[in-house]
Coordinates of C-alpha atoms and ligand atoms in Angstrom, one line a residue:
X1 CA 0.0 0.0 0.0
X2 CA 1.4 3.4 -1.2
X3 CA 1.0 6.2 1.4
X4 CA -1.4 8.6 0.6
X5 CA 1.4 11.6 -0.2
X6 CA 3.2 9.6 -2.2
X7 CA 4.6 12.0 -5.3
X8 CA 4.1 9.5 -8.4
X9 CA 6.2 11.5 -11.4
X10 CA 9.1 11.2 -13.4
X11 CA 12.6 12.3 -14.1
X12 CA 14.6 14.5 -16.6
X13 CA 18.2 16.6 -16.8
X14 CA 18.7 19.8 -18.3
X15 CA 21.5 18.7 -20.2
X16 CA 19.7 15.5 -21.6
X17 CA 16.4 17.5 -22.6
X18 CA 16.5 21.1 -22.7
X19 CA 18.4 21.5 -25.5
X20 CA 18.8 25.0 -26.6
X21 CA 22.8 24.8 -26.0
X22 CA 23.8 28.3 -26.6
X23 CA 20.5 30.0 -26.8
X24 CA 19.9 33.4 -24.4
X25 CA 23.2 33.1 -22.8
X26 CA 24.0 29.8 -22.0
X27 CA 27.3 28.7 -21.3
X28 CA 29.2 25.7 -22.4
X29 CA 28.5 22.6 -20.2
X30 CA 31.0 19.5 -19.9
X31 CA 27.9 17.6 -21.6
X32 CA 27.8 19.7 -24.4
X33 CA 30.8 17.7 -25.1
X34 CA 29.6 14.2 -24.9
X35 CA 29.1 12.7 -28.2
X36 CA 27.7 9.2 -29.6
X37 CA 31.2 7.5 -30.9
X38 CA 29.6 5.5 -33.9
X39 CA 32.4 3.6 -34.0
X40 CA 32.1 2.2 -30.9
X41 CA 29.9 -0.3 -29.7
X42 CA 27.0 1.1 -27.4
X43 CA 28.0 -1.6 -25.1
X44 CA 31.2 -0.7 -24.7
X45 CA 30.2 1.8 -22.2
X46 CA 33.9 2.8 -20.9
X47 CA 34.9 3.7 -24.5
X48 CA 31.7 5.4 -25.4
X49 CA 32.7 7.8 -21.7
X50 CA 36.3 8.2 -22.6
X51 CA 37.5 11.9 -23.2
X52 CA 40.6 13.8 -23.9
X53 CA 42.1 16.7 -24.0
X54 CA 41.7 17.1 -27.7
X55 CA 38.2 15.6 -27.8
X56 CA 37.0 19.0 -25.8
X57 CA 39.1 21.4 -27.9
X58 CA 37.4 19.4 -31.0
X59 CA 33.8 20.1 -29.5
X60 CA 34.3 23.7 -28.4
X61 CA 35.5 24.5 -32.1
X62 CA 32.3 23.0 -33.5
X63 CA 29.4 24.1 -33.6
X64 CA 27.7 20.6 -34.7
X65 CA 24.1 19.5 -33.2
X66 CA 24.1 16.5 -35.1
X67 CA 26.9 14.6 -33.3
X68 CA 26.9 16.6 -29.9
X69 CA 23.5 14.8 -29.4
X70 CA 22.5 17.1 -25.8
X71 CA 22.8 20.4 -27.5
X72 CA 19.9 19.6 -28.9
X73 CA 18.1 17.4 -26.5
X74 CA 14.2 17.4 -27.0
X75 CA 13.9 21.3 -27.1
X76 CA 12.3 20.9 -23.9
X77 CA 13.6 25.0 -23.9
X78 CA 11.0 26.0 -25.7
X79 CA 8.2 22.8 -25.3
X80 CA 8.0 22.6 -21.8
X81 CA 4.4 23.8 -21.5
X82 CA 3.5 21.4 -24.2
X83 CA 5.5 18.3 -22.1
X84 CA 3.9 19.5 -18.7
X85 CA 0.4 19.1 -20.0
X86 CA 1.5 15.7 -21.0
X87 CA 2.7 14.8 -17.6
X88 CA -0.3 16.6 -15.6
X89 CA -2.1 14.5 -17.7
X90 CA -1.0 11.5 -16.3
X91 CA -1.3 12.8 -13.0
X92 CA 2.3 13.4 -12.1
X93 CA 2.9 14.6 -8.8
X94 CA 6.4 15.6 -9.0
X95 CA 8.9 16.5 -11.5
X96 CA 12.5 16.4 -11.3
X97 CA 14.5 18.3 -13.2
X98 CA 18.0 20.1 -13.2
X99 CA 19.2 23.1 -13.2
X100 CA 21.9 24.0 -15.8
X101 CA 24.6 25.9 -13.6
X102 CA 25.6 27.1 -17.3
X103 CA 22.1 29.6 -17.7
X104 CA 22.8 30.7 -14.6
X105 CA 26.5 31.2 -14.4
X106 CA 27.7 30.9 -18.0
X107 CA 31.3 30.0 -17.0
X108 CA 30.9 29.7 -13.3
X109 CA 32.5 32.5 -12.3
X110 CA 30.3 35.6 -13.0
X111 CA 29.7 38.1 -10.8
X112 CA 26.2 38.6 -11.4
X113 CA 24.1 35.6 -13.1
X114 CA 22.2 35.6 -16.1
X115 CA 18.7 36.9 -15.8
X116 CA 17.2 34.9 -18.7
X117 CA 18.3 31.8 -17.1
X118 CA 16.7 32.3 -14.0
X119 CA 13.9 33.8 -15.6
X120 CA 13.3 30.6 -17.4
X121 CA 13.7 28.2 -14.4
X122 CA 10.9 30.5 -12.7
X123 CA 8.7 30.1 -15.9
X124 CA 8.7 26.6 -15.5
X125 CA 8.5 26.1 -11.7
X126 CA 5.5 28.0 -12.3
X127 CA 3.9 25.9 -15.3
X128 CA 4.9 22.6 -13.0
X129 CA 2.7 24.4 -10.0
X130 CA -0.2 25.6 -12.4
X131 CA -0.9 21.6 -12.4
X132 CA 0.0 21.2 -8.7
X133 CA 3.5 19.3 -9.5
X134 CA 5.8 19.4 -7.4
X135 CA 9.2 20.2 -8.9
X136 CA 12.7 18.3 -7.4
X137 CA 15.6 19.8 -8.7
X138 CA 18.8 18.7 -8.7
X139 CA 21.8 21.4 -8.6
X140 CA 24.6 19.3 -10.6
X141 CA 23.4 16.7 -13.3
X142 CA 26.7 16.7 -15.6
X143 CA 26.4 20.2 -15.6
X144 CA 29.5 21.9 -14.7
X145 CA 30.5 24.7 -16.6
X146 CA 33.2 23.8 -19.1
X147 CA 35.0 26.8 -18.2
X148 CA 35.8 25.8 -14.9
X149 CA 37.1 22.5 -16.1
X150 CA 39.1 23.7 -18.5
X151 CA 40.5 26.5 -15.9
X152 CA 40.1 25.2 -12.8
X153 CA 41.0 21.4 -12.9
X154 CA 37.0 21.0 -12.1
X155 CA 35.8 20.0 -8.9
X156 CA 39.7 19.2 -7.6
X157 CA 40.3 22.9 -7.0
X158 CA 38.8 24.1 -3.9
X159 CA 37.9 26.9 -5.1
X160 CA 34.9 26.2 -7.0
X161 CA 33.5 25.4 -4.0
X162 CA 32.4 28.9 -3.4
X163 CA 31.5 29.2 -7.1
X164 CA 28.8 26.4 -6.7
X165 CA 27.7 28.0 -3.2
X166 CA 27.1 31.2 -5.5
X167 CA 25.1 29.4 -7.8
X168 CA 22.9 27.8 -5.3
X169 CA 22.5 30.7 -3.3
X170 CA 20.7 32.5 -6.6
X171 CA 18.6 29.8 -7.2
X172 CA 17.6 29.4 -3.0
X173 CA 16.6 33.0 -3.2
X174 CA 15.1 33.0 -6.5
X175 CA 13.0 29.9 -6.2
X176 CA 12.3 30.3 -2.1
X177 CA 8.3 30.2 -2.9
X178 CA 8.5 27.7 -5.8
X179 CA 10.9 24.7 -4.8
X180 CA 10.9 22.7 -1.8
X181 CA 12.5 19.4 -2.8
X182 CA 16.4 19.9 -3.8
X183 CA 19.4 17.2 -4.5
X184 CA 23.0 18.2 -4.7
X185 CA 24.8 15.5 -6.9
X186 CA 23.3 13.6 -9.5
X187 CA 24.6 10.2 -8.9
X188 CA 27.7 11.3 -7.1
X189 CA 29.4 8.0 -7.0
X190 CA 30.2 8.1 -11.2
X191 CA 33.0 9.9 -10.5
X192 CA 35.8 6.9 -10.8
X193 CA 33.3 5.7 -14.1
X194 CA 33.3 9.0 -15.8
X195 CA 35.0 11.8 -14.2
X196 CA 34.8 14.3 -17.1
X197 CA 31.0 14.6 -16.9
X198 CA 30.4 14.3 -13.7
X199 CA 33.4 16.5 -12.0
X200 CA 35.3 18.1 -14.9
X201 CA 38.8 16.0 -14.6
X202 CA 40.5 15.1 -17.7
X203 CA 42.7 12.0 -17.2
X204 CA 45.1 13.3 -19.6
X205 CA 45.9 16.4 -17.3
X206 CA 47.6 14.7 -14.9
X207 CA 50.2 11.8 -13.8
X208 CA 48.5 8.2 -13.6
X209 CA 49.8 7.6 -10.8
X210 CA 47.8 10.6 -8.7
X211 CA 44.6 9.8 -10.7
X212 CA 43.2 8.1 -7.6
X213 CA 43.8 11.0 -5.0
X214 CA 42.6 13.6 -7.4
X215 CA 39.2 12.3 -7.6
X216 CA 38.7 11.7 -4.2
X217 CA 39.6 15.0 -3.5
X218 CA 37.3 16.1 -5.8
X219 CA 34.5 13.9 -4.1
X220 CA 35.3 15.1 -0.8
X221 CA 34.9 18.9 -2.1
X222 CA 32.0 17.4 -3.7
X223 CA 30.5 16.3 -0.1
X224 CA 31.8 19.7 1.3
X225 CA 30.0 21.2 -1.1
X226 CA 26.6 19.0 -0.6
X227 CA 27.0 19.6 3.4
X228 CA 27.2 23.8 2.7
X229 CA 24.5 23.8 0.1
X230 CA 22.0 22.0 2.7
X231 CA 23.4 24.4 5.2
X232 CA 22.4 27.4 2.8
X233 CA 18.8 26.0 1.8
X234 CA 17.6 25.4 5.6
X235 CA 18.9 28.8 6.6
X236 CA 17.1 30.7 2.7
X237 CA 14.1 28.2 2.9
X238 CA 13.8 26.3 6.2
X239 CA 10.7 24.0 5.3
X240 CA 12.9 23.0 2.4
X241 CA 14.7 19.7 2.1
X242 CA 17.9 18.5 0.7
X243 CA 18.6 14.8 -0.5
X244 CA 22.0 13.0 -1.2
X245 CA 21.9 10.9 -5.1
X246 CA 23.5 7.7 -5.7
X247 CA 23.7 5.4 -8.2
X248 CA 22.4 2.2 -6.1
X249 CA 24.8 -0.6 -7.7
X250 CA 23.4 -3.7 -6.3
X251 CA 25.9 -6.1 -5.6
X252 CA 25.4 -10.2 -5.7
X253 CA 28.1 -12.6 -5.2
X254 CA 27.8 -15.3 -7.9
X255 CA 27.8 -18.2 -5.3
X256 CA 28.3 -19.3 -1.8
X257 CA 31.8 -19.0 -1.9
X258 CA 33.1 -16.7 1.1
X259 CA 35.5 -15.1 -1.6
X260 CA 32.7 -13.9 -3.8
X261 CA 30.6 -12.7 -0.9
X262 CA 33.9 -11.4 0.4
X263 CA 33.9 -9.1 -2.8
X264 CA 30.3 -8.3 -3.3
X265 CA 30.3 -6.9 0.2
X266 CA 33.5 -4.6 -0.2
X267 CA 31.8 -3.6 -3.7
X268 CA 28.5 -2.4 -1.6
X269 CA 30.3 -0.8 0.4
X270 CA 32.3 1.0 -2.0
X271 CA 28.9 2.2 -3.5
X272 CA 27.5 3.4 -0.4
X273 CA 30.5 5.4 0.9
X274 CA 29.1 7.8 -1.0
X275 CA 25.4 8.4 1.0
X276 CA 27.6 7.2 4.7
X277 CA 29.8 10.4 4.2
X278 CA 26.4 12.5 3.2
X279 CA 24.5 11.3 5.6
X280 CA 26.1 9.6 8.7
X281 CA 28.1 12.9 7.7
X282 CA 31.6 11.2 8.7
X283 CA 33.7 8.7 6.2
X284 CA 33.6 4.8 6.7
X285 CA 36.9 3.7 8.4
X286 CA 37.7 1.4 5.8
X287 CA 37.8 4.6 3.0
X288 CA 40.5 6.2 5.4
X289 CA 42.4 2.8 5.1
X290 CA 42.3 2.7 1.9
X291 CA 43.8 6.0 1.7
X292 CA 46.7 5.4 3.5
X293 CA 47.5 1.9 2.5
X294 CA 47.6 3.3 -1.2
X295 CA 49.6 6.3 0.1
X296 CA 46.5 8.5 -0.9
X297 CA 46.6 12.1 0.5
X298 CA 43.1 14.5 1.3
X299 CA 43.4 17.8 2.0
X300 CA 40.9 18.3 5.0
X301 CA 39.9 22.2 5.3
X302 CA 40.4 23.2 9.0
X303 CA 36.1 22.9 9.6
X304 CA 35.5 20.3 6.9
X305 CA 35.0 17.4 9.3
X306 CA 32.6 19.5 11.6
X307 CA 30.7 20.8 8.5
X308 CA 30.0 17.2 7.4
X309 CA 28.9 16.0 10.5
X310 CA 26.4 19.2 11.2
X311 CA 25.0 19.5 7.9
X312 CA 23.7 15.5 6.6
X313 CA 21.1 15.5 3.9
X314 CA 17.4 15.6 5.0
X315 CA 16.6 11.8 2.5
X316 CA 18.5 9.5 0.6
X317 CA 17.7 9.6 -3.0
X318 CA 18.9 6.8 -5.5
X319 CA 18.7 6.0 -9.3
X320 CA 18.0 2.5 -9.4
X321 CA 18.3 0.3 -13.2
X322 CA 20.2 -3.1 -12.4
X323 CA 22.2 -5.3 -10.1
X324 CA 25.6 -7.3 -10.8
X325 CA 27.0 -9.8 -9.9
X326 CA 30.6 -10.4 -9.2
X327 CA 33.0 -13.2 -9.4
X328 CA 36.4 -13.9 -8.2
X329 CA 36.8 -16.3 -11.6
X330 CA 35.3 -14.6 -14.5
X331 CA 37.3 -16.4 -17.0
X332 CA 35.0 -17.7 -20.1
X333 CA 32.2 -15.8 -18.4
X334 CA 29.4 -13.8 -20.2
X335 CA 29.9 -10.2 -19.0
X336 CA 27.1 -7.9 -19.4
X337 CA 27.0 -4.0 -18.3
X338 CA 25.3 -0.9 -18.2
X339 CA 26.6 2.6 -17.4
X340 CA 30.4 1.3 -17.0
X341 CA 29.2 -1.1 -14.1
X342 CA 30.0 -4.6 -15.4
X343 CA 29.9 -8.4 -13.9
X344 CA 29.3 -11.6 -14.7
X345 CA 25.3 -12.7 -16.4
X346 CA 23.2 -13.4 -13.6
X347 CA 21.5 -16.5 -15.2
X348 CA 17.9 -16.1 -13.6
X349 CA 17.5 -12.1 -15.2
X350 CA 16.5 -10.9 -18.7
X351 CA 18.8 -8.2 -19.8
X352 CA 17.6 -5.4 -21.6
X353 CA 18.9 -4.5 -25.4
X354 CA 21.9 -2.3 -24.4
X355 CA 23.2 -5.6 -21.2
X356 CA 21.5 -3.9 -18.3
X357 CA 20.1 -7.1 -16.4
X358 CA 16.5 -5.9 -15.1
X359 CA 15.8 -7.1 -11.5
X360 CA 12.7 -6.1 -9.9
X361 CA 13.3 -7.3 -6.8
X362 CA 16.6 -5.6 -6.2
X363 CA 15.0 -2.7 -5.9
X364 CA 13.3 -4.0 -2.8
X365 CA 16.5 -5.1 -2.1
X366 CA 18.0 -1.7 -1.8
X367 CA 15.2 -0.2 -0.2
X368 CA 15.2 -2.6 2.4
X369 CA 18.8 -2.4 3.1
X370 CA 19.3 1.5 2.6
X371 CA 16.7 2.0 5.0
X372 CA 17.8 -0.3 7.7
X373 CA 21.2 1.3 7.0
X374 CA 20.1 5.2 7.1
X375 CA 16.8 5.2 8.3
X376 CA 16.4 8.1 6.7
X377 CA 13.0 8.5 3.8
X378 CA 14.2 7.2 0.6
X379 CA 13.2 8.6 -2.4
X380 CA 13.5 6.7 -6.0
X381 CA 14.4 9.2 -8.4
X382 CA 15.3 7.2 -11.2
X383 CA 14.6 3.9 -12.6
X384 CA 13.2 2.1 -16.4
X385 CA 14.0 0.3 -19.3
X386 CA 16.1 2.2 -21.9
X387 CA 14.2 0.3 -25.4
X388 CA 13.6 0.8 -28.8
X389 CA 10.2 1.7 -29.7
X390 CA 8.6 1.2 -32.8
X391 CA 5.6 3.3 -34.2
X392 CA 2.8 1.0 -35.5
X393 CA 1.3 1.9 -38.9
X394 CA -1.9 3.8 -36.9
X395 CA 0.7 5.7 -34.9
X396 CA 0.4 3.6 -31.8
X397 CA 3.3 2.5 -30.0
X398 CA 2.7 -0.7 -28.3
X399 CA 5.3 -0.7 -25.1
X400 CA 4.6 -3.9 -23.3
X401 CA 7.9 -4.6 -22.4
X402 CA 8.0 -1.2 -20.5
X403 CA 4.6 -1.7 -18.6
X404 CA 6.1 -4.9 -17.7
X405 CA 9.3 -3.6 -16.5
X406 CA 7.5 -0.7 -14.3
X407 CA 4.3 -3.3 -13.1
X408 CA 7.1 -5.2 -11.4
X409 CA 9.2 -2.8 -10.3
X410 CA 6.4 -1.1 -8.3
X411 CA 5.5 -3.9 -6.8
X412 CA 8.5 -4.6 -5.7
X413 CA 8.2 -1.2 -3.8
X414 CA 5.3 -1.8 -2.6
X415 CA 6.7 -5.2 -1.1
X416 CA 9.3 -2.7 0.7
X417 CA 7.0 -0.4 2.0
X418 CA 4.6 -3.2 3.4
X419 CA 8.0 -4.2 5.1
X420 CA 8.5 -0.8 6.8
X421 CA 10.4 1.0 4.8
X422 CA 9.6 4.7 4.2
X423 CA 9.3 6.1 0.5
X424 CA 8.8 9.1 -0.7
X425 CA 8.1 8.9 -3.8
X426 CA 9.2 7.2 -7.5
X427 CA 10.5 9.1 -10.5
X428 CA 10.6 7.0 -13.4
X429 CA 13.4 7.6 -15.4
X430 CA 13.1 10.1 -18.8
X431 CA 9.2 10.0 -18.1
X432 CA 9.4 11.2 -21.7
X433 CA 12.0 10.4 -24.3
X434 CA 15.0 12.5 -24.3
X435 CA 19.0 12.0 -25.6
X436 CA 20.5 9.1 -23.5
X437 CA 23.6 10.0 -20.9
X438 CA 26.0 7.3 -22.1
X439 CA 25.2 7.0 -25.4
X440 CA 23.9 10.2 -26.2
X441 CA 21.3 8.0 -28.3
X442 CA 18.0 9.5 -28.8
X443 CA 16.8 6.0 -29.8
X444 CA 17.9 4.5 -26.5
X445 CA 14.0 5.6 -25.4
X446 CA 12.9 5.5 -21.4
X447 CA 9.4 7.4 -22.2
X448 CA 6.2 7.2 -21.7
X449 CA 5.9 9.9 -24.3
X450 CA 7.3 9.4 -27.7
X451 CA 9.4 12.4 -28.6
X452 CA 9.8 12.1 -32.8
X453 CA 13.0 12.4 -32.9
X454 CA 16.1 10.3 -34.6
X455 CA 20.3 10.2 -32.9
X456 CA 21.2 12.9 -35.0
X457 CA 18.5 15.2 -33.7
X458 CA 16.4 15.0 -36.9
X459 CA 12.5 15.1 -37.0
X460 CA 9.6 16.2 -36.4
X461 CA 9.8 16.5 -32.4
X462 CA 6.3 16.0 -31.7
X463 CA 5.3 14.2 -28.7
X464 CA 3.0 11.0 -29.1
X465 CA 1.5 9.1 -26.1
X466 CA 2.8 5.6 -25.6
X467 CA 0.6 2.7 -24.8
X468 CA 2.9 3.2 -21.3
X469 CA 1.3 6.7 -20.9
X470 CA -2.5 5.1 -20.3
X471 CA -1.2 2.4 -18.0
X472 CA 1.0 4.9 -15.6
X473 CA -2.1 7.2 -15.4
X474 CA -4.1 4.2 -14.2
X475 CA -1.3 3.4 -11.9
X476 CA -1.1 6.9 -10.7
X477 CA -4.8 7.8 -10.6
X478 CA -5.3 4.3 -8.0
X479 CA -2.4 5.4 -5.9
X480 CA -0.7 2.2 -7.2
X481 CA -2.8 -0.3 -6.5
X482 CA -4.2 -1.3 -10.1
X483 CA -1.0 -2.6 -12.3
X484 CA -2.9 -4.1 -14.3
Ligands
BGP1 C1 21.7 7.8 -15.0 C2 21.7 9.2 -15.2 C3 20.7 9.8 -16.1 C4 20.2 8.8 -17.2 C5 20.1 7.4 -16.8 C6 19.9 6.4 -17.9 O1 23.0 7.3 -14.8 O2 21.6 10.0 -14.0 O3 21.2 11.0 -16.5 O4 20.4 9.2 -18.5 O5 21.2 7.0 -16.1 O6 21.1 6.3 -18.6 P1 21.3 6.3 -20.2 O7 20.6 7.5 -20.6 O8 22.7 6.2 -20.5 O9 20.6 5.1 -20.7

């Protein structure tokens, strides 16, 4: 049973669906750098990631939509209204969405931030409360502003820092009356996975052999970051709250076999580090082992501990697509992935087309164990089935396989909650279609609404209701209890 309040809605990113890349002063974002390597397989998540130095200078010399697949997104920019109708249709509660730092603070380091930014952001705060949604935004979604990547070694300098606490300060004050539900860090853990999008480090900048400390110094200005900006809402909008975002990597040891146990449990803990630090606000002994058995150096600030542990986010927020399953003897092995977390095939789960292997009940899984771990409200802020979808001669399109995928998946919340656990709410992943983050696919679709659309941004860009669209308002409209 689903609590009355429960905010049924969905999720989005500026950079995967605003488009509208350099339009009324926006600055250039690391994303705007991503693009789909044809070459590569879409598999091959690592290479598809990969970045250099040159890669960037290539992208910031072009001007290309076609093959920088999230400058032009779903023009959500200018569509929005048409998109929220959509949604309030369905009966969405809540919306999340981000924030591009880059309409705000082109380069990050203005002094005063761009008014036609945060006049947009109020435009459609205001369209999402017209229907009584609830917007959740999240401050840093692979947003960064490539300027401060490029000139200050991205989230490694300390520095920027203050920059973000700018940013979020503007948007605090700005949005006081309009936002109550806030995340720092889109999936702060992808930092070893892809550090270029998520905190501007380009491997090639520095020695190999201090790639390790550098990101974790970046993470732990990351959490410093998190602990200020919570600091900053309760004192600009004290009813407001403030949730830590992880990708939840569910872990499974392939047998018995104390050694695979043995390394499922230190690769869930490695995973949750991430919401321990933001929420127990102190870092798991074993991290500070790690650290000095591999010689690994942080620079604490002189209040950084005490900020951490005074300033722990309000819930625990989690994207939520798979589980793995780890081996110490992978030899001859099927390995399957999905968003550069690969292991061994579970042989009882389907995998989806691009290797993710879809597992219903490891999402009651997580919940159960995040909330025995925290107890803290959780909040599910991303989950689905990336698929292709084919439109029927009568313009249908008939998305079994993704009513499937969600009818089990809530249940499997529901299982949780009936178990204790408390949830705030479930944000299907790219409620409508929009350009994937790893691929940067536009045929890699989540939605319940069909965006027309092809990978090189070509189309007609009108919106169609999937056969997924009826079902979720049913879901929606009975409080989840007809799946059917
Ligand atoms: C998460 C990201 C999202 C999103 C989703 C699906 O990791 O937070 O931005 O896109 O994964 O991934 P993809 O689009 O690569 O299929």
């Amino acid at each position: 049973m689903f609590p009355q309040n429960f905010l049924w809605g969905g999720a989005t990113a500026a950079n995967q669906c605003e488009g509208a890349w350099n339009v009324d002063g926006k600055g250039l974002s690391v994303s705007d750098c991503s693009r789909w390597k044809k070459e590569v397989d879409v598999k091959d998540y690592k290479a598809q990631h990969s970045i250099t130095s040159k890669d960037i200078e290539d992208a910031m010399a072009s001007d290309d939509e076609k093959i920088y697949g999230k400058r032009h997104g779903i023009d959500f920019y200018h569509r929005y209204k048409e998109d929220i109708k959509l949604f309030a249709e369905m009966g969405f509660k809540c919306l999340r969405v981000s924030i591009a730092w880059t309409r705000i603070f082109p380069n990050g380091i203005e002094e005063n931030p761009n008014e036609k930014g945060l006049q947009f952001y109020e435009d459609l705060f205001n369209e999402l409360r017209k229907y009584n949604i609830e917007p959740m935004v999240t401050l840093h979604h692979y947003e960064m502003p490539l300027y401060l990547a490029n000139n200050f070694d991205g989230w490694y300098r300390r520095e920027v820092i203050d920059l973000f606490l700018k940013f979020c300060k503007t948007v605090f004050n700005r949005y006081k009356n309009l936002v109550k539900y806030w995340l720092t860090f889109n999936e702060i853990d992808s930092v070893f996975r892809h550090p270029f999008t998520t905190i501007g480090i380009v491997e090639d900048r520095y020695p190999p052999e201090k790639f390790e400390e550098i990101i974790y110094q970046s993470v732990h200005n990351n959490f410093v970051a998190s602990a200020l900006a919570t600091k900053l809402l309760h004192e600009i909008i004290p009813e407001a709250k403030m949730g830590c975002m992880i990708t939840r990597t569910l872990t499974y040891p392939e047998n018995c076999n104390p050694e695979n146990i043995y390394l499922a449990l230190k690769d869930n803990q490695k995973n949750l580090y991430y919401s321990d630090v933001q929420v127990r606000g102190e870092y798991p002994t074993h991290i500070k082992k790690e650290w000095a058995r591999k010689g690994i150096k942080i620079d604490f600030g002189e209040n950084d501990e005490e900020i951490l542990k005074k300033y722990p986010a309000d819930f625990v927020s989690f994207s939520y697509y798979q589980s793995r399953v780890v081996s110490i003897d992978t030899a001859g092995k099927e390995i399957v992935g999905g968003n550069l977390t690969t292991g061994v095939k579970n042989p009882y789960l389907k995998t989806s087309d691009w290797g993710w292997q879809i597992d219903p009940l490891g999402l009651c899984i997580s919940l159960i164990d995040l909330y025995d771990r925290y107890q803290k409200p959780l909040f599910i802020v991303e989950n689905g089935l990336g698929a292709v979808d084919k439109i029927e001669a009568d313009g249908s399109i008939i998305d079994d396989y993704r009513i499937d995928y969600f009818r089990q998946h809530i249940a499997a919340i529901s299982k949780a909650i009936d178990e204790g656990v408390e949830v705030m709410g479930y944000l299907p992943w790219g409620c409508i279609d929009m350009v994937s983050m790893s691929t940067c696919q536009m045929s890699k679709r989540y939605g319940f609404i069909y965006v027309d659309l092809n990978d090189d941004g070509s189309g007609s860009g009108n919106r169609y209701r999937k056969k997924s669209f009826e079902w979720y308002k049913k879901v929606i409209a009975s409080n989840g209890d007809d799946l059917n």
